[in-house]
């Protein structure tokens, strides 16, 4: 293994990205739950470089802040008003070498190439060291090279002679299908000296079709004295840059396909890869099953036997072993083993559902710690609440946590029973083994084993319909019912010994 630890990785992220037509800087658009720049910085970090520098300019404050949020050890270099990849690299070298001269290989990457992996970069570094190259460029072959810099190789040796941009290329050069990916390994001194020769650092004068300083021109300068080689990858999509939203979607789909494929190889069942989307930060154990229409985001983790879907979106959720989540939406929740959620549940941050507990249809939870075996099966809002074990919350129960000014907490014990359509007005305690009668509005604490009834007493007014709605269908139905009640009870058939006489 001749691969060296890079002296520095420089990530170019100062360009405008006009073709995105976006208020968001191009490198901050995301695929697979990470920004384009986030992918590149994470990959660069895997190479363990001594320095990691991101060059910014367009919306530079936002890009710089984001880069440092992704990786606290990132250094920022600002590109000045002179344009081009060469100027961007020059500004990075100025910033990096202000604290001492770099020695060894320096990798240059583009911030908009999200699928590039550290194994490919490792091979590039290895080839760079093994060949004693001044520069090693990562190249690939594409059917349509339009818009890319073309790789011009020397006849016989196959060494890289130069890289020519489309606009500056001859007819013959434009026919070349081997392209520059904008990923290179340079010896630090080659990069420093080459960039210095490219342009007068004060005037920024250049000699190409776009009036920009081209990093690619360092190749021909380096070749004057030392070998320059190309490492060709056949995985063209992994070195593709994002220029517009069509490419963003295409690379997003390819990243997702790769993420799902590796999950499946690790023992995850994905019933419909086409409708399943997983962030690169999600972790799934073997024997997790994902049904169609599932999106898993952030640091979501699922244990073996969990079944998620169909049609569920989980963000930063821990799904325990054998838990089932059906057609539900959850953020920042913990679901212990054997939990059942949905269909149509909405779990919000701070929800913890204990082992074997159930959160059913049309239930919303927030800051809700629900004990083992407890059931919240139907049509409830359960917020700012702690519920013990094996408690039953009836259909339509609302925990009223908000008094218009502050959110208050409700404590419900174990083996408690809250009747349907009750409102528990916080702050409130319903103790262990307590019951709440259906339809109650409970405002005072309920002691252990007590029954709270807090609703209007039922009153029946006999004959009201007959007097007030005598011609109505209701009145007729009531008269018929009264007549039937007065008729002698139906006699059981003598031939049927199993029939009991009616009271
Ligand atoms: C560049 C290469 C081209 C290669 C192509 C691959 C040059 C001159 N050309 O062309 O050979 O085939 O990438 O996609 O290098 N950037 C800056 N500052 C700038 C300009 C660009 O930081 O002043 C950054 C961009 O943010 C981007 C990267 O450099 O991350 C590439 O820039 P882009 O404008 O896309 O270069 P291309 O013209 O596509
Ligand atoms: Ca580009």
Short mmCIF file of N, CA, C and O in Angstrom, two decimals, residues 394-473:
data_model
loop_
_atom_site.label_atom_id
_atom_site.label_comp_id
_atom_site.label_asym_id
_atom_site.label_seq_id
_atom_site.Cartn_x
_atom_site.Cartn_y
_atom_site.Cartn_z
N UNK A 394 -59.48 5.36 26.31
CA UNK A 394 -60.62 5.11 25.43
C UNK A 394 -60.60 5.95 24.17
O UNK A 394 -59.82 6.90 24.04
N UNK A 395 -61.52 5.61 23.27
CA UNK A 395 -61.60 6.32 22.00
C UNK A 395 -61.89 7.80 22.23
O UNK A 395 -62.70 8.17 23.08
N UNK A 396 -61.20 8.65 21.50
CA UNK A 396 -61.52 10.07 21.52
C UNK A 396 -61.08 10.83 22.73
O UNK A 396 -61.48 11.98 22.93
N UNK A 397 -60.21 10.23 23.57
CA UNK A 397 -59.74 10.95 24.76
C UNK A 397 -58.76 12.05 24.34
O UNK A 397 -57.89 11.84 23.50
N UNK A 398 -58.93 13.24 24.94
CA UNK A 398 -58.03 14.35 24.68
C UNK A 398 -57.32 14.73 25.97
O UNK A 398 -57.97 14.92 27.00
N UNK A 399 -56.00 14.82 25.91
CA UNK A 399 -55.26 15.38 27.04
C UNK A 399 -55.06 16.85 26.70
O UNK A 399 -54.30 17.20 25.80
N UNK A 400 -55.79 17.73 27.41
CA UNK A 400 -55.74 19.16 27.11
C UNK A 400 -54.55 19.76 27.84
O UNK A 400 -54.63 20.09 29.01
N UNK A 401 -53.43 19.87 27.13
CA UNK A 401 -52.16 20.26 27.76
C UNK A 401 -51.94 21.76 27.73
O UNK A 401 -51.04 22.26 28.39
N UNK A 402 -52.75 22.51 26.98
CA UNK A 402 -52.46 23.92 26.73
C UNK A 402 -53.60 24.77 27.25
O UNK A 402 -54.76 24.57 26.86
N UNK A 403 -53.28 25.69 28.15
CA UNK A 403 -54.33 26.54 28.72
C UNK A 403 -54.39 27.89 28.04
O UNK A 403 -54.99 28.83 28.54
N UNK A 404 -53.75 28.02 26.90
CA UNK A 404 -53.73 29.29 26.18
C UNK A 404 -52.47 30.08 26.46
O UNK A 404 -52.12 30.97 25.70
N UNK A 405 -51.80 29.73 27.57
CA UNK A 405 -50.54 30.42 27.89
C UNK A 405 -49.38 29.46 28.03
O UNK A 405 -48.33 29.67 27.45
N UNK A 406 -49.59 28.39 28.79
CA UNK A 406 -48.49 27.44 28.99
C UNK A 406 -48.96 26.02 28.74
O UNK A 406 -50.15 25.72 28.77
N UNK A 407 -47.96 25.16 28.49
CA UNK A 407 -48.22 23.73 28.34
C UNK A 407 -48.05 23.09 29.71
O UNK A 407 -47.09 23.37 30.42
N UNK A 408 -48.99 22.25 30.11
CA UNK A 408 -48.94 21.60 31.42
C UNK A 408 -48.90 20.08 31.27
O UNK A 408 -49.34 19.53 30.26
N UNK A 409 -48.39 19.45 32.33
CA UNK A 409 -48.13 18.01 32.27
C UNK A 409 -49.26 17.20 32.90
O UNK A 409 -49.88 17.63 33.87
N UNK A 410 -49.51 16.03 32.36
CA UNK A 410 -50.50 15.12 32.91
C UNK A 410 -49.83 13.79 33.22
O UNK A 410 -49.01 13.30 32.44
N UNK A 411 -50.19 13.24 34.39
CA UNK A 411 -49.61 11.97 34.83
C UNK A 411 -50.77 10.97 34.92
O UNK A 411 -51.75 11.24 35.62
N UNK A 412 -50.66 9.88 34.20
CA UNK A 412 -51.69 8.84 34.31
C UNK A 412 -50.97 7.57 34.77
O UNK A 412 -49.93 7.21 34.20
N UNK A 413 -51.50 6.90 35.79
CA UNK A 413 -50.81 5.75 36.37
C UNK A 413 -50.94 4.48 35.54
O UNK A 413 -51.37 4.49 34.39
N UNK A 414 -50.58 3.37 36.21
CA UNK A 414 -50.68 2.06 35.58
C UNK A 414 -52.05 1.44 35.84
O UNK A 414 -52.71 1.77 36.84
N UNK A 415 -52.47 0.56 34.96
CA UNK A 415 -53.75 -0.15 35.09
C UNK A 415 -54.91 0.82 35.30
O UNK A 415 -55.88 0.50 35.98
N UNK A 416 -54.80 1.98 34.76
CA UNK A 416 -55.89 2.97 34.83
C UNK A 416 -56.78 2.77 33.60
O UNK A 416 -56.41 2.07 32.63
N UNK A 417 -57.96 3.38 33.65
CA UNK A 417 -58.91 3.25 32.55
C UNK A 417 -59.56 4.61 32.34
O UNK A 417 -60.22 5.12 33.24
N UNK A 418 -59.33 5.19 31.19
CA UNK A 418 -59.92 6.50 30.90
C UNK A 418 -61.01 6.28 29.86
O UNK A 418 -60.73 5.85 28.73
N UNK A 419 -62.27 6.54 30.23
CA UNK A 419 -63.41 6.27 29.35
C UNK A 419 -63.39 7.14 28.12
O UNK A 419 -62.80 8.23 28.09
N UNK A 420 -64.10 6.66 27.09
CA UNK A 420 -64.10 7.32 25.79
C UNK A 420 -64.56 8.77 25.88
O UNK A 420 -65.40 9.12 26.72
N UNK A 421 -64.02 9.59 25.01
CA UNK A 421 -64.45 10.99 24.85
C UNK A 421 -64.27 11.83 26.11
O UNK A 421 -64.99 12.80 26.31
N UNK A 422 -63.30 11.45 26.94
CA UNK A 422 -63.01 12.28 28.11
C UNK A 422 -61.96 13.32 27.76
O UNK A 422 -61.15 13.12 26.85
N UNK A 423 -62.00 14.42 28.51
CA UNK A 423 -60.96 15.43 28.39
C UNK A 423 -60.25 15.51 29.73
O UNK A 423 -60.89 15.71 30.76
N UNK A 424 -58.94 15.32 29.71
CA UNK A 424 -58.14 15.43 30.94
C UNK A 424 -57.43 16.78 30.88
O UNK A 424 -56.56 17.00 30.04
N UNK A 425 -57.82 17.70 31.74
CA UNK A 425 -57.31 19.07 31.68
C UNK A 425 -56.07 19.20 32.57
O UNK A 425 -56.16 19.07 33.78
N UNK A 426 -54.93 19.44 31.93
CA UNK A 426 -53.65 19.51 32.65
C UNK A 426 -53.51 20.85 33.37
O UNK A 426 -54.11 21.84 32.94
N UNK A 427 -52.73 20.93 34.47
CA UNK A 427 -51.99 19.82 35.09
C UNK A 427 -52.92 18.89 35.87
O UNK A 427 -53.85 19.37 36.53
N UNK A 428 -52.63 17.59 35.80
CA UNK A 428 -53.57 16.62 36.36
C UNK A 428 -52.85 15.31 36.63
O UNK A 428 -51.94 14.94 35.89
N UNK A 429 -53.32 14.61 37.69
CA UNK A 429 -52.83 13.26 37.94
C UNK A 429 -54.02 12.32 38.01
O UNK A 429 -54.98 12.58 38.74
N UNK A 430 -53.97 11.25 37.23
CA UNK A 430 -54.94 10.16 37.35
C UNK A 430 -54.12 8.98 37.87
O UNK A 430 -53.25 8.47 37.17
N UNK A 431 -54.37 8.58 39.13
CA UNK A 431 -53.45 7.67 39.81
C UNK A 431 -53.59 6.23 39.31
O UNK A 431 -54.48 5.90 38.52
N UNK A 432 -52.72 5.35 39.82
CA UNK A 432 -52.75 3.93 39.47
C UNK A 432 -54.13 3.36 39.75
O UNK A 432 -54.75 3.65 40.77
N UNK A 433 -54.62 2.55 38.83
CA UNK A 433 -55.87 1.84 39.05
C UNK A 433 -57.10 2.73 39.08
O UNK A 433 -58.18 2.27 39.44
N UNK A 434 -56.98 4.00 38.71
CA UNK A 434 -58.13 4.90 38.72
C UNK A 434 -58.95 4.73 37.44
O UNK A 434 -58.42 4.32 36.40
N UNK A 435 -60.24 5.06 37.54
CA UNK A 435 -61.12 5.04 36.37
C UNK A 435 -61.68 6.44 36.13
O UNK A 435 -61.91 7.19 37.08
N UNK A 436 -61.88 6.76 34.87
CA UNK A 436 -62.57 8.00 34.50
C UNK A 436 -63.76 7.58 33.65
O UNK A 436 -63.62 6.84 32.68
N UNK A 437 -64.95 8.03 34.05
CA UNK A 437 -66.16 7.67 33.30
C UNK A 437 -66.16 8.33 31.93
O UNK A 437 -65.66 9.45 31.76
N UNK A 438 -66.74 7.63 30.96
CA UNK A 438 -66.77 8.15 29.59
C UNK A 438 -67.38 9.54 29.56
O UNK A 438 -68.30 9.86 30.31
N UNK A 439 -66.87 10.38 28.71
CA UNK A 439 -67.44 11.70 28.51
C UNK A 439 -67.17 12.68 29.62
O UNK A 439 -67.78 13.75 29.66
N UNK A 440 -66.22 12.39 30.50
CA UNK A 440 -65.94 13.30 31.61
C UNK A 440 -64.95 14.39 31.19
O UNK A 440 -64.08 14.16 30.35
N UNK A 441 -65.11 15.57 31.79
CA UNK A 441 -64.09 16.61 31.68
C UNK A 441 -63.44 16.70 33.05
O UNK A 441 -64.05 17.17 34.01
N UNK A 442 -62.22 16.15 33.16
CA UNK A 442 -61.60 15.98 34.47
C UNK A 442 -60.62 17.12 34.71
O UNK A 442 -59.68 17.32 33.93
N UNK A 443 -60.85 17.87 35.80
CA UNK A 443 -59.99 19.01 36.11
C UNK A 443 -59.27 18.85 37.45
O UNK A 443 -58.39 19.63 37.77
N UNK A 444 -59.70 17.85 38.25
CA UNK A 444 -59.05 17.64 39.54
C UNK A 444 -58.47 16.23 39.60
O UNK A 444 -58.99 15.30 38.96
N UNK A 445 -57.39 16.05 40.37
CA UNK A 445 -56.69 14.77 40.44
C UNK A 445 -57.64 13.65 40.84
O UNK A 445 -58.57 13.85 41.62
N UNK A 446 -57.37 12.45 40.30
CA UNK A 446 -58.18 11.28 40.61
C UNK A 446 -57.29 10.32 41.40
O UNK A 446 -56.21 9.93 40.92
N UNK A 447 -57.73 9.92 42.61
CA UNK A 447 -56.90 9.09 43.49
C UNK A 447 -56.85 7.65 43.03
O UNK A 447 -57.67 7.22 42.20
N UNK A 448 -55.93 6.86 43.62
CA UNK A 448 -55.77 5.46 43.24
C UNK A 448 -57.09 4.70 43.41
O UNK A 448 -57.72 4.79 44.46
N UNK A 449 -57.51 4.03 42.36
CA UNK A 449 -58.71 3.21 42.46
C UNK A 449 -60.02 3.97 42.48
O UNK A 449 -61.08 3.36 42.54
N UNK A 450 -59.99 5.30 42.43
CA UNK A 450 -61.23 6.09 42.42
C UNK A 450 -61.84 6.08 41.02
O UNK A 450 -61.15 5.93 40.02
N UNK A 451 -63.16 6.32 40.98
CA UNK A 451 -63.83 6.57 39.70
C UNK A 451 -64.19 8.05 39.65
O UNK A 451 -64.86 8.56 40.56
N UNK A 452 -63.72 8.73 38.63
CA UNK A 452 -64.11 10.13 38.45
C UNK A 452 -65.24 10.19 37.43
O UNK A 452 -65.13 9.62 36.35
N UNK A 453 -66.33 10.86 37.82
CA UNK A 453 -67.43 11.10 36.87
C UNK A 453 -67.59 12.61 36.82
O UNK A 453 -67.84 13.23 37.84
N UNK A 454 -67.44 13.19 35.68
CA UNK A 454 -67.52 14.66 35.59
C UNK A 454 -68.27 15.00 34.31
O UNK A 454 -67.69 15.35 33.29
N UNK A 455 -69.61 14.82 34.39
CA UNK A 455 -70.44 15.10 33.21
C UNK A 455 -71.86 15.35 33.70
O UNK A 455 -72.21 15.00 34.84
N UNK A 456 -72.72 15.92 32.88
CA UNK A 456 -74.12 16.16 33.24
C UNK A 456 -74.83 14.84 33.50
O UNK A 456 -74.58 13.84 32.81
N UNK A 457 -75.69 14.82 34.54
CA UNK A 457 -76.50 13.61 34.82
C UNK A 457 -77.50 13.41 33.70
O UNK A 457 -78.11 14.37 33.23
N UNK A 458 -77.75 12.17 33.34
CA UNK A 458 -78.75 11.89 32.29
C UNK A 458 -80.15 12.08 32.87
O UNK A 458 -80.44 11.70 34.00
N UNK A 459 -81.08 12.67 32.08
CA UNK A 459 -82.47 12.88 32.47
C UNK A 459 -83.29 12.41 31.28
O UNK A 459 -83.01 12.79 30.14
N UNK A 460 -84.32 11.54 31.47
CA UNK A 460 -85.19 11.12 30.37
C UNK A 460 -86.58 11.69 30.61
O UNK A 460 -87.10 11.61 31.74
N UNK A 461 -87.22 12.25 29.60
CA UNK A 461 -88.55 12.83 29.75
C UNK A 461 -89.53 11.92 29.01
O UNK A 461 -89.55 11.91 27.77
N UNK A 462 -90.33 11.12 29.72
CA UNK A 462 -91.18 10.13 29.06
C UNK A 462 -92.21 10.80 28.15
O UNK A 462 -92.77 11.84 28.48
N UNK A 463 -92.44 10.21 26.95
CA UNK A 463 -93.51 10.65 26.06
C UNK A 463 -93.26 11.97 25.35
O UNK A 463 -94.16 12.52 24.71
N UNK A 464 -92.06 12.50 25.41
CA UNK A 464 -91.77 13.82 24.82
C UNK A 464 -92.05 13.83 23.31
O UNK A 464 -92.68 14.75 22.79
N UNK A 465 -91.63 12.78 22.62
CA UNK A 465 -91.79 12.74 21.15
C UNK A 465 -93.27 12.68 20.79
O UNK A 465 -93.74 13.39 19.88
N UNK A 466 -94.03 11.86 21.49
CA UNK A 466 -95.48 11.74 21.22
C UNK A 466 -96.18 13.10 21.35
O UNK A 466 -97.04 13.43 20.54
N UNK A 467 -95.76 13.87 22.36
CA UNK A 467 -96.42 15.16 22.60
C UNK A 467 -95.94 16.23 21.63
O UNK A 467 -96.73 17.00 21.10
N UNK A 468 -94.63 16.28 21.36
CA UNK A 468 -94.07 17.42 20.61
C UNK A 468 -93.91 17.15 19.13
O UNK A 468 -93.80 18.09 18.34
N UNK A 469 -93.84 15.86 18.70
CA UNK A 469 -93.66 15.53 17.27
C UNK A 469 -94.63 14.40 16.89
O UNK A 469 -94.19 13.36 16.39
N UNK A 470 -95.90 14.57 17.14
CA UNK A 470 -96.85 13.45 17.02
C UNK A 470 -96.92 12.86 15.61
O UNK A 470 -97.18 11.67 15.46
N UNK A 471 -96.68 13.68 14.54
CA UNK A 471 -96.82 13.17 13.16
C UNK A 471 -95.51 12.57 12.63
O UNK A 471 -95.48 12.11 11.49
N UNK A 472 -94.48 12.61 13.40
CA UNK A 472 -93.16 12.26 12.83
C UNK A 472 -92.95 10.75 12.75
O UNK A 472 -93.65 9.96 13.41
N UNK A 473 -91.99 10.37 11.91
CA UNK A 473 -91.59 8.96 11.78
C UNK A 473 -91.08 8.44 13.13
O UNK A 473 -91.29 7.27 13.47
#
